[in-house]
Amino acid sequence: MPDPATGGTLRVEAPALGTITFNGFGPAAFGADAEQVRIAWGGDLGDAKPEEPGGCYYLIPQPLGPEGYRTAFMVEGDAFVRIDVRRDDVLAPGGGKVGMTRAQLAALYPALEAEPHKYTDGQYLRIADPAGGKGVLVFEVDGTGDEARATTWRIGLPPQVDYVEGCS
């Protein structure tokens, strides 16, 4: 249900606390259509469309800042399948966020699985929905030691949550 404190939407300049879950974004569950995501966000998400019918694309809050997108909603096969977050002020389900160390994330998510990063000496830290749902949370960290820090996180459905290059 939309939050009246934010004017009926689930965001102000960032997703409201608790609106990103293993099931989706507020009332827009993974599997919803793009219009449901737009309604849940309540603001401008750009006019992106897939290059081909059913293709992959992102709905991105507008306007973009100088650093590019900070939150983005992936749509593939005409269904909402993933959220990407590059912000340190948005909490993932369970309390993780960009900037936390690998040790802090491991304390929050004892069942995380570490996998080598495809392009760097970092890792992907993968957490399955503890409630047994289909959603998966993935943190990217910039190294392998306890002091390595999360640079981004994403949550969504496999296989899309595991797309390293996003929609590329």
Short mmCIF file of N, CA and C in Angstrom, two decimals:
data_model
loop_
_atom_site.label_atom_id
_atom_site.label_comp_id
_atom_site.label_asym_id
_atom_site.label_seq_id
_atom_site.Cartn_x
_atom_site.Cartn_y
_atom_site.Cartn_z
N MET A 1 0.85 -1.18 0.00
CA MET A 1 0.00 0.00 0.00
C MET A 1 0.89 1.24 0.00
N PRO A 2 0.59 2.23 -0.83
CA PRO A 2 1.40 3.44 -0.87
C PRO A 2 1.47 4.13 0.48
N ASP A 3 2.59 4.77 0.72
CA ASP A 3 2.86 5.45 1.99
C ASP A 3 2.35 6.89 1.94
N PRO A 4 1.36 7.27 2.77
CA PRO A 4 0.84 8.62 2.73
C PRO A 4 1.89 9.67 3.12
N ALA A 5 2.90 9.29 3.86
CA ALA A 5 3.94 10.25 4.26
C ALA A 5 4.77 10.72 3.08
N THR A 6 4.76 9.97 1.97
CA THR A 6 5.51 10.38 0.78
C THR A 6 4.58 10.82 -0.33
N GLY A 7 3.40 11.28 0.03
CA GLY A 7 2.46 11.76 -0.98
C GLY A 7 1.78 10.64 -1.73
N GLY A 8 1.70 9.45 -1.14
CA GLY A 8 1.00 8.34 -1.78
C GLY A 8 1.89 7.46 -2.62
N THR A 9 3.18 7.79 -2.77
CA THR A 9 4.08 6.96 -3.55
C THR A 9 5.03 6.23 -2.62
N LEU A 10 5.84 5.36 -3.18
CA LEU A 10 6.78 4.59 -2.38
C LEU A 10 8.19 5.15 -2.44
N ARG A 11 8.32 6.39 -2.87
CA ARG A 11 9.64 6.99 -2.96
C ARG A 11 9.53 8.50 -2.78
N VAL A 12 10.63 9.11 -2.47
CA VAL A 12 10.75 10.56 -2.51
C VAL A 12 11.82 10.78 -3.57
N GLU A 13 13.07 10.67 -3.22
CA GLU A 13 14.16 10.66 -4.20
C GLU A 13 14.83 9.30 -4.24
N ALA A 14 14.44 8.45 -3.33
CA ALA A 14 14.98 7.10 -3.24
C ALA A 14 13.84 6.18 -2.82
N PRO A 15 13.98 4.89 -3.01
CA PRO A 15 12.94 3.98 -2.55
C PRO A 15 12.74 4.13 -1.03
N ALA A 16 11.51 4.16 -0.59
CA ALA A 16 11.21 4.26 0.83
C ALA A 16 11.68 3.00 1.56
N LEU A 17 12.05 3.16 2.81
CA LEU A 17 12.53 2.06 3.63
C LEU A 17 11.52 0.91 3.62
N GLY A 18 12.01 -0.28 3.33
CA GLY A 18 11.18 -1.47 3.37
C GLY A 18 10.38 -1.76 2.11
N THR A 19 10.49 -0.91 1.09
CA THR A 19 9.70 -1.16 -0.12
C THR A 19 10.36 -2.15 -1.07
N ILE A 20 11.68 -2.32 -0.96
CA ILE A 20 12.37 -3.33 -1.76
C ILE A 20 12.45 -4.60 -0.94
N THR A 21 11.88 -5.67 -1.48
CA THR A 21 11.84 -6.95 -0.77
C THR A 21 12.27 -8.08 -1.72
N PHE A 22 12.34 -9.27 -1.18
CA PHE A 22 12.63 -10.44 -2.02
C PHE A 22 11.50 -10.72 -3.00
N ASN A 23 10.36 -10.05 -2.81
CA ASN A 23 9.21 -10.26 -3.69
C ASN A 23 9.06 -9.18 -4.75
N GLY A 24 9.78 -8.05 -4.61
CA GLY A 24 9.66 -6.97 -5.59
C GLY A 24 9.77 -5.60 -4.96
N PHE A 25 9.01 -4.64 -5.50
CA PHE A 25 9.03 -3.25 -5.04
C PHE A 25 7.62 -2.86 -4.62
N GLY A 26 7.39 -2.77 -3.31
CA GLY A 26 6.06 -2.43 -2.82
C GLY A 26 5.02 -3.36 -3.42
N PRO A 27 3.93 -2.77 -3.97
CA PRO A 27 2.89 -3.62 -4.55
C PRO A 27 3.25 -4.22 -5.91
N ALA A 28 4.37 -3.79 -6.50
CA ALA A 28 4.80 -4.33 -7.80
C ALA A 28 5.70 -5.55 -7.55
N ALA A 29 5.08 -6.71 -7.56
CA ALA A 29 5.84 -7.95 -7.33
C ALA A 29 6.65 -8.30 -8.57
N PHE A 30 7.75 -9.03 -8.36
CA PHE A 30 8.48 -9.55 -9.50
C PHE A 30 7.50 -10.34 -10.35
N GLY A 31 7.53 -10.11 -11.66
CA GLY A 31 6.58 -10.71 -12.57
C GLY A 31 5.52 -9.73 -13.03
N ALA A 32 5.39 -8.60 -12.33
CA ALA A 32 4.42 -7.56 -12.71
C ALA A 32 4.84 -6.93 -14.03
N ASP A 33 3.94 -6.15 -14.64
CA ASP A 33 4.31 -5.45 -15.86
C ASP A 33 4.93 -4.09 -15.53
N ALA A 34 5.50 -3.46 -16.53
CA ALA A 34 6.21 -2.19 -16.34
C ALA A 34 5.29 -1.11 -15.78
N GLU A 35 4.03 -1.10 -16.18
CA GLU A 35 3.09 -0.08 -15.69
C GLU A 35 2.89 -0.19 -14.18
N GLN A 36 2.88 -1.40 -13.65
CA GLN A 36 2.74 -1.58 -12.21
C GLN A 36 3.96 -1.03 -11.47
N VAL A 37 5.14 -1.16 -12.05
CA VAL A 37 6.35 -0.59 -11.44
C VAL A 37 6.25 0.94 -11.48
N ARG A 38 5.83 1.48 -12.60
CA ARG A 38 5.68 2.94 -12.72
C ARG A 38 4.71 3.48 -11.67
N ILE A 39 3.59 2.80 -11.47
CA ILE A 39 2.60 3.23 -10.48
C ILE A 39 3.20 3.15 -9.07
N ALA A 40 3.90 2.05 -8.76
CA ALA A 40 4.50 1.89 -7.44
C ALA A 40 5.54 2.97 -7.17
N TRP A 41 6.36 3.32 -8.19
CA TRP A 41 7.38 4.36 -8.02
C TRP A 41 6.72 5.72 -7.85
N GLY A 42 5.75 6.01 -8.67
CA GLY A 42 5.02 7.27 -8.53
C GLY A 42 5.72 8.48 -9.10
N GLY A 43 6.74 8.28 -9.88
CA GLY A 43 7.47 9.38 -10.50
C GLY A 43 7.94 8.97 -11.87
N ASP A 44 8.70 9.84 -12.51
CA ASP A 44 9.18 9.61 -13.87
C ASP A 44 10.25 8.52 -13.90
N LEU A 45 9.99 7.46 -14.65
CA LEU A 45 10.95 6.38 -14.84
C LEU A 45 11.47 6.33 -16.27
N GLY A 46 11.38 7.45 -16.97
CA GLY A 46 11.88 7.51 -18.34
C GLY A 46 10.94 6.81 -19.30
N ASP A 47 11.35 6.77 -20.55
CA ASP A 47 10.49 6.19 -21.59
C ASP A 47 11.17 5.02 -22.30
N ALA A 48 12.00 4.30 -21.58
CA ALA A 48 12.73 3.17 -22.17
C ALA A 48 11.77 2.11 -22.67
N LYS A 49 12.16 1.48 -23.74
CA LYS A 49 11.42 0.37 -24.34
C LYS A 49 12.45 -0.68 -24.77
N PRO A 50 12.03 -1.94 -24.88
CA PRO A 50 12.98 -2.95 -25.34
C PRO A 50 13.33 -2.73 -26.81
N GLU A 51 14.55 -3.12 -27.19
CA GLU A 51 14.96 -3.01 -28.59
C GLU A 51 14.18 -3.96 -29.48
N GLU A 52 13.75 -5.07 -28.91
CA GLU A 52 12.94 -6.05 -29.64
C GLU A 52 11.82 -6.51 -28.70
N PRO A 53 10.70 -6.96 -29.21
CA PRO A 53 9.60 -7.39 -28.34
C PRO A 53 10.07 -8.41 -27.29
N GLY A 54 9.72 -8.15 -26.04
CA GLY A 54 10.11 -9.05 -24.95
C GLY A 54 11.54 -8.89 -24.50
N GLY A 55 12.28 -7.95 -25.09
CA GLY A 55 13.69 -7.74 -24.74
C GLY A 55 13.86 -7.13 -23.36
N CYS A 56 15.10 -6.98 -22.97
CA CYS A 56 15.48 -6.48 -21.65
C CYS A 56 15.70 -4.97 -21.71
N TYR A 57 15.22 -4.25 -20.70
CA TYR A 57 15.46 -2.82 -20.57
C TYR A 57 15.27 -2.40 -19.11
N TYR A 58 15.70 -1.18 -18.80
CA TYR A 58 15.58 -0.65 -17.45
C TYR A 58 14.64 0.54 -17.40
N LEU A 59 13.83 0.60 -16.36
CA LEU A 59 13.09 1.78 -15.98
C LEU A 59 13.96 2.50 -14.95
N ILE A 60 14.33 3.76 -15.24
CA ILE A 60 15.30 4.47 -14.40
C ILE A 60 14.71 5.79 -13.93
N PRO A 61 14.71 6.02 -12.60
CA PRO A 61 14.21 7.29 -12.08
C PRO A 61 14.91 8.47 -12.73
N GLN A 62 14.10 9.48 -13.08
CA GLN A 62 14.59 10.68 -13.75
C GLN A 62 14.49 11.87 -12.80
N PRO A 63 15.31 12.87 -12.93
CA PRO A 63 16.41 12.96 -13.88
C PRO A 63 17.63 12.19 -13.36
N LEU A 64 18.48 11.78 -14.28
CA LEU A 64 19.73 11.13 -13.89
C LEU A 64 20.68 12.15 -13.33
N GLY A 65 21.42 11.77 -12.32
CA GLY A 65 22.46 12.64 -11.78
C GLY A 65 23.75 12.46 -12.57
N PRO A 66 24.79 13.19 -12.21
CA PRO A 66 26.06 13.09 -12.93
C PRO A 66 26.70 11.70 -12.84
N GLU A 67 26.35 10.93 -11.82
CA GLU A 67 26.92 9.59 -11.66
C GLU A 67 26.12 8.53 -12.40
N GLY A 68 25.08 8.93 -13.14
CA GLY A 68 24.24 7.96 -13.85
C GLY A 68 23.13 7.46 -12.93
N TYR A 69 22.58 6.31 -13.26
CA TYR A 69 21.48 5.81 -12.43
C TYR A 69 22.00 5.36 -11.08
N ARG A 70 21.14 5.46 -10.08
CA ARG A 70 21.47 4.99 -8.73
C ARG A 70 20.52 3.88 -8.30
N THR A 71 19.34 3.84 -8.92
CA THR A 71 18.36 2.77 -8.72
C THR A 71 17.76 2.50 -10.10
N ALA A 72 17.55 1.24 -10.43
CA ALA A 72 16.96 0.91 -11.74
C ALA A 72 16.14 -0.36 -11.62
N PHE A 73 15.07 -0.42 -12.40
CA PHE A 73 14.15 -1.55 -12.39
C PHE A 73 14.24 -2.27 -13.73
N MET A 74 14.69 -3.53 -13.72
CA MET A 74 14.85 -4.30 -14.95
C MET A 74 13.54 -4.96 -15.34
N VAL A 75 13.24 -4.87 -16.64
CA VAL A 75 12.08 -5.54 -17.22
C VAL A 75 12.60 -6.42 -18.36
N GLU A 76 12.19 -7.67 -18.37
CA GLU A 76 12.55 -8.57 -19.45
C GLU A 76 11.37 -9.50 -19.71
N GLY A 77 11.12 -9.77 -20.97
CA GLY A 77 9.97 -10.60 -21.31
C GLY A 77 8.67 -9.95 -20.85
N ASP A 78 8.64 -8.62 -20.87
CA ASP A 78 7.48 -7.84 -20.45
C ASP A 78 7.14 -8.01 -18.97
N ALA A 79 8.11 -8.47 -18.16
CA ALA A 79 7.88 -8.66 -16.72
C ALA A 79 9.00 -8.00 -15.92
N PHE A 80 8.64 -7.40 -14.79
CA PHE A 80 9.58 -6.82 -13.84
C PHE A 80 10.33 -7.97 -13.17
N VAL A 81 11.69 -7.96 -13.27
CA VAL A 81 12.45 -9.11 -12.80
C VAL A 81 13.61 -8.77 -11.85
N ARG A 82 13.98 -7.47 -11.73
CA ARG A 82 15.18 -7.17 -10.94
C ARG A 82 15.23 -5.69 -10.60
N ILE A 83 15.88 -5.38 -9.47
CA ILE A 83 16.16 -4.01 -9.05
C ILE A 83 17.67 -3.90 -8.84
N ASP A 84 18.29 -2.88 -9.40
CA ASP A 84 19.71 -2.61 -9.21
C ASP A 84 19.85 -1.36 -8.35
N VAL A 85 20.76 -1.40 -7.36
CA VAL A 85 20.95 -0.27 -6.46
C VAL A 85 22.43 0.06 -6.35
N ARG A 86 22.76 1.35 -6.58
CA ARG A 86 24.13 1.85 -6.45
C ARG A 86 24.20 2.93 -5.37
N ARG A 87 23.26 2.98 -4.47
CA ARG A 87 23.15 4.03 -3.45
C ARG A 87 23.55 3.48 -2.09
N ASP A 88 24.18 4.31 -1.26
CA ASP A 88 24.53 3.87 0.09
C ASP A 88 23.45 4.22 1.11
N ASP A 89 22.36 4.84 0.65
CA ASP A 89 21.28 5.23 1.56
C ASP A 89 20.03 4.38 1.39
N VAL A 90 20.14 3.26 0.66
CA VAL A 90 19.00 2.36 0.48
C VAL A 90 19.39 1.00 1.04
N LEU A 91 18.57 0.53 1.98
CA LEU A 91 18.85 -0.77 2.60
C LEU A 91 18.23 -1.90 1.81
N ALA A 92 19.01 -2.96 1.66
CA ALA A 92 18.50 -4.21 1.09
C ALA A 92 17.70 -4.94 2.16
N PRO A 93 16.83 -5.86 1.77
CA PRO A 93 16.17 -6.67 2.79
C PRO A 93 17.23 -7.32 3.69
N GLY A 94 17.04 -7.26 4.97
CA GLY A 94 18.01 -7.81 5.91
C GLY A 94 19.01 -6.79 6.41
N GLY A 95 19.04 -5.58 5.82
CA GLY A 95 19.86 -4.49 6.35
C GLY A 95 21.16 -4.19 5.65
N GLY A 96 21.56 -4.95 4.64
CA GLY A 96 22.80 -4.66 3.92
C GLY A 96 22.68 -3.42 3.06
N LYS A 97 23.83 -2.81 2.75
CA LYS A 97 23.82 -1.64 1.87
C LYS A 97 25.19 -1.43 1.25
N VAL A 98 25.22 -0.60 0.22
CA VAL A 98 26.48 -0.22 -0.43
C VAL A 98 27.37 0.42 0.63
N GLY A 99 28.66 0.05 0.61
CA GLY A 99 29.63 0.60 1.55
C GLY A 99 29.93 -0.32 2.71
N MET A 100 29.09 -1.28 2.99
CA MET A 100 29.35 -2.22 4.08
C MET A 100 30.50 -3.15 3.70
N THR A 101 31.21 -3.61 4.72
CA THR A 101 32.29 -4.56 4.47
C THR A 101 31.72 -5.95 4.28
N ARG A 102 32.56 -6.79 3.68
CA ARG A 102 32.18 -8.19 3.49
C ARG A 102 31.87 -8.84 4.84
N ALA A 103 32.65 -8.51 5.88
CA ALA A 103 32.43 -9.05 7.22
C ALA A 103 31.07 -8.61 7.77
N GLN A 104 30.71 -7.34 7.57
CA GLN A 104 29.40 -6.86 8.03
C GLN A 104 28.27 -7.58 7.30
N LEU A 105 28.43 -7.78 6.01
CA LEU A 105 27.41 -8.48 5.23
C LEU A 105 27.29 -9.93 5.66
N ALA A 106 28.42 -10.58 5.93
CA ALA A 106 28.39 -11.98 6.37
C ALA A 106 27.69 -12.11 7.72
N ALA A 107 27.83 -11.10 8.58
CA ALA A 107 27.15 -11.12 9.88
C ALA A 107 25.63 -10.98 9.70
N LEU A 108 25.22 -10.17 8.73
CA LEU A 108 23.79 -9.99 8.47
C LEU A 108 23.17 -11.17 7.74
N TYR A 109 23.96 -11.78 6.87
CA TYR A 109 23.46 -12.86 6.01
C TYR A 109 24.34 -14.10 6.17
N PRO A 110 24.15 -14.87 7.23
CA PRO A 110 25.02 -16.03 7.47
C PRO A 110 25.00 -17.09 6.37
N ALA A 111 23.92 -17.13 5.57
CA ALA A 111 23.82 -18.15 4.53
C ALA A 111 24.33 -17.66 3.17
N LEU A 112 25.06 -16.53 3.13
CA LEU A 112 25.51 -16.02 1.83
C LEU A 112 26.51 -16.96 1.19
N GLU A 113 26.47 -16.98 -0.12
CA GLU A 113 27.39 -17.79 -0.91
C GLU A 113 28.26 -16.84 -1.72
N ALA A 114 29.58 -17.00 -1.65
CA ALA A 114 30.52 -16.14 -2.38
C ALA A 114 30.93 -16.81 -3.68
N GLU A 115 30.95 -15.99 -4.74
CA GLU A 115 31.40 -16.45 -6.05
C GLU A 115 32.39 -15.43 -6.60
N PRO A 116 33.40 -15.84 -7.36
CA PRO A 116 34.35 -14.88 -7.92
C PRO A 116 33.65 -13.91 -8.88
N HIS A 117 34.10 -12.66 -8.86
CA HIS A 117 33.58 -11.65 -9.79
C HIS A 117 34.09 -11.96 -11.18
N LYS A 118 33.27 -11.71 -12.19
CA LYS A 118 33.64 -12.03 -13.56
C LYS A 118 34.75 -11.14 -14.11
N TYR A 119 34.83 -9.88 -13.65
CA TYR A 119 35.76 -8.92 -14.25
C TYR A 119 36.82 -8.37 -13.30
N THR A 120 36.65 -8.51 -12.01
CA THR A 120 37.59 -7.91 -11.05
C THR A 120 38.08 -8.97 -10.07
N ASP A 121 38.86 -8.54 -9.09
CA ASP A 121 39.29 -9.48 -8.05
C ASP A 121 38.28 -9.52 -6.91
N GLY A 122 37.11 -8.97 -7.12
CA GLY A 122 36.05 -8.96 -6.11
C GLY A 122 35.22 -10.23 -6.13
N GLN A 123 34.06 -10.13 -5.50
CA GLN A 123 33.17 -11.28 -5.39
C GLN A 123 31.72 -10.85 -5.55
N TYR A 124 30.88 -11.83 -5.85
CA TYR A 124 29.43 -11.70 -5.76
C TYR A 124 29.03 -12.45 -4.49
N LEU A 125 28.28 -11.81 -3.64
CA LEU A 125 27.76 -12.45 -2.44
C LEU A 125 26.27 -12.68 -2.66
N ARG A 126 25.87 -13.92 -2.77
CA ARG A 126 24.51 -14.28 -3.18
C ARG A 126 23.74 -14.81 -1.98
N ILE A 127 22.53 -14.25 -1.78
CA ILE A 127 21.68 -14.64 -0.65
C ILE A 127 20.31 -15.03 -1.18
N ALA A 128 19.91 -16.26 -0.93
CA ALA A 128 18.58 -16.72 -1.31
C ALA A 128 17.56 -16.18 -0.31
N ASP A 129 16.32 -16.01 -0.76
CA ASP A 129 15.25 -15.54 0.10
C ASP A 129 15.13 -16.48 1.31
N PRO A 130 15.34 -15.96 2.53
CA PRO A 130 15.26 -16.83 3.71
C PRO A 130 13.87 -17.40 3.94
N ALA A 131 12.84 -16.79 3.34
CA ALA A 131 11.47 -17.30 3.48
C ALA A 131 11.16 -18.39 2.45
N GLY A 132 12.13 -18.71 1.59
CA GLY A 132 11.95 -19.77 0.62
C GLY A 132 11.35 -19.33 -0.70
N GLY A 133 11.18 -18.01 -0.89
CA GLY A 133 10.65 -17.50 -2.16
C GLY A 133 11.69 -17.60 -3.27
N LYS A 134 11.31 -17.12 -4.45
CA LYS A 134 12.18 -17.21 -5.62
C LYS A 134 13.22 -16.10 -5.70
N GLY A 135 13.04 -15.01 -4.95
CA GLY A 135 13.94 -13.87 -5.02
C GLY A 135 15.34 -14.17 -4.49
N VAL A 136 16.33 -13.48 -5.08
CA VAL A 136 17.73 -13.63 -4.69
C VAL A 136 18.34 -12.23 -4.58
N LEU A 137 19.15 -12.02 -3.55
CA LEU A 137 19.87 -10.77 -3.32
C LEU A 137 21.34 -11.01 -3.63
N VAL A 138 21.96 -10.09 -4.41
CA VAL A 138 23.37 -10.23 -4.77
C VAL A 138 24.09 -8.92 -4.48
N PHE A 139 25.13 -8.98 -3.66
CA PHE A 139 26.02 -7.84 -3.43
C PHE A 139 27.28 -8.05 -4.25
N GLU A 140 27.79 -6.98 -4.87
CA GLU A 140 29.11 -7.02 -5.49
C GLU A 140 30.06 -6.35 -4.53
N VAL A 141 31.17 -7.03 -4.19
CA VAL A 141 32.18 -6.45 -3.32
C VAL A 141 33.50 -6.33 -4.07
N ASP A 142 34.32 -5.36 -3.64
CA ASP A 142 35.53 -5.00 -4.38
C ASP A 142 36.77 -5.79 -3.99
N GLY A 143 36.62 -6.90 -3.33
CA GLY A 143 37.75 -7.74 -2.96
C GLY A 143 37.24 -9.03 -2.36
N THR A 144 38.15 -9.79 -1.72
CA THR A 144 37.75 -11.06 -1.13
C THR A 144 37.92 -11.09 0.38
N GLY A 145 38.64 -10.14 0.94
CA GLY A 145 38.87 -10.13 2.38
C GLY A 145 37.70 -9.54 3.15
N ASP A 146 37.77 -9.64 4.47
CA ASP A 146 36.71 -9.14 5.33
C ASP A 146 36.46 -7.65 5.18
N GLU A 147 37.48 -6.89 4.77
CA GLU A 147 37.34 -5.44 4.63
C GLU A 147 36.88 -5.00 3.24
N ALA A 148 36.72 -5.96 2.32
CA ALA A 148 36.19 -5.62 0.99
C ALA A 148 34.83 -4.98 1.17
N ARG A 149 34.50 -4.01 0.33
CA ARG A 149 33.26 -3.25 0.49
C ARG A 149 32.28 -3.49 -0.65
N ALA A 150 31.01 -3.46 -0.29
CA ALA A 150 29.94 -3.59 -1.29
C ALA A 150 29.91 -2.33 -2.14
N THR A 151 29.91 -2.51 -3.46
CA THR A 151 29.86 -1.38 -4.39
C THR A 151 28.48 -1.22 -5.00
N THR A 152 27.74 -2.30 -5.12
CA THR A 152 26.36 -2.29 -5.63
C THR A 152 25.64 -3.50 -5.05
N TRP A 153 24.33 -3.49 -5.20
CA TRP A 153 23.56 -4.69 -4.92
C TRP A 153 22.36 -4.74 -5.86
N ARG A 154 21.84 -5.95 -6.01
CA ARG A 154 20.67 -6.14 -6.86
C ARG A 154 19.83 -7.26 -6.25
N ILE A 155 18.56 -7.22 -6.56
CA ILE A 155 17.65 -8.24 -6.05
C ILE A 155 16.66 -8.56 -7.15
N GLY A 156 16.33 -9.82 -7.28
CA GLY A 156 15.40 -10.19 -8.33
C GLY A 156 15.29 -11.69 -8.49
N LEU A 157 14.83 -12.06 -9.66
CA LEU A 157 14.60 -13.46 -9.97
C LEU A 157 15.73 -14.03 -10.81
N PRO A 158 16.14 -15.28 -10.56
CA PRO A 158 17.04 -15.93 -11.48
C PRO A 158 16.31 -16.20 -12.79
N PRO A 159 16.93 -16.16 -13.92
CA PRO A 159 18.36 -15.95 -14.12
C PRO A 159 18.77 -14.48 -14.18
N GLN A 160 17.80 -13.56 -14.27
CA GLN A 160 18.13 -12.15 -14.49
C GLN A 160 18.96 -11.54 -13.36
N VAL A 161 18.73 -11.94 -12.11
CA VAL A 161 19.51 -11.38 -11.01
C VAL A 161 21.00 -11.70 -11.16
N ASP A 162 21.31 -12.74 -11.92
CA ASP A 162 22.69 -13.14 -12.12
C ASP A 162 23.31 -12.59 -13.41
N TYR A 163 22.57 -11.81 -14.18
CA TYR A 163 23.14 -11.19 -15.37
C TYR A 163 24.20 -10.20 -14.91
N VAL A 164 25.45 -10.48 -15.16
CA VAL A 164 26.56 -9.64 -14.73
C VAL A 164 26.53 -8.29 -15.43
N GLU A 165 26.19 -8.27 -16.69
CA GLU A 165 26.19 -7.03 -17.48
C GLU A 165 24.82 -6.36 -17.54
N GLY A 166 23.90 -6.75 -16.69
CA GLY A 166 22.55 -6.18 -16.75
C GLY A 166 21.86 -6.62 -18.02
N CYS A 167 21.35 -5.66 -18.79
CA CYS A 167 20.65 -5.98 -20.04
C CYS A 167 21.58 -6.10 -21.23
N SER A 168 22.88 -5.92 -21.06
CA SER A 168 23.80 -5.96 -22.20
C SER A 168 23.92 -7.33 -22.80
#
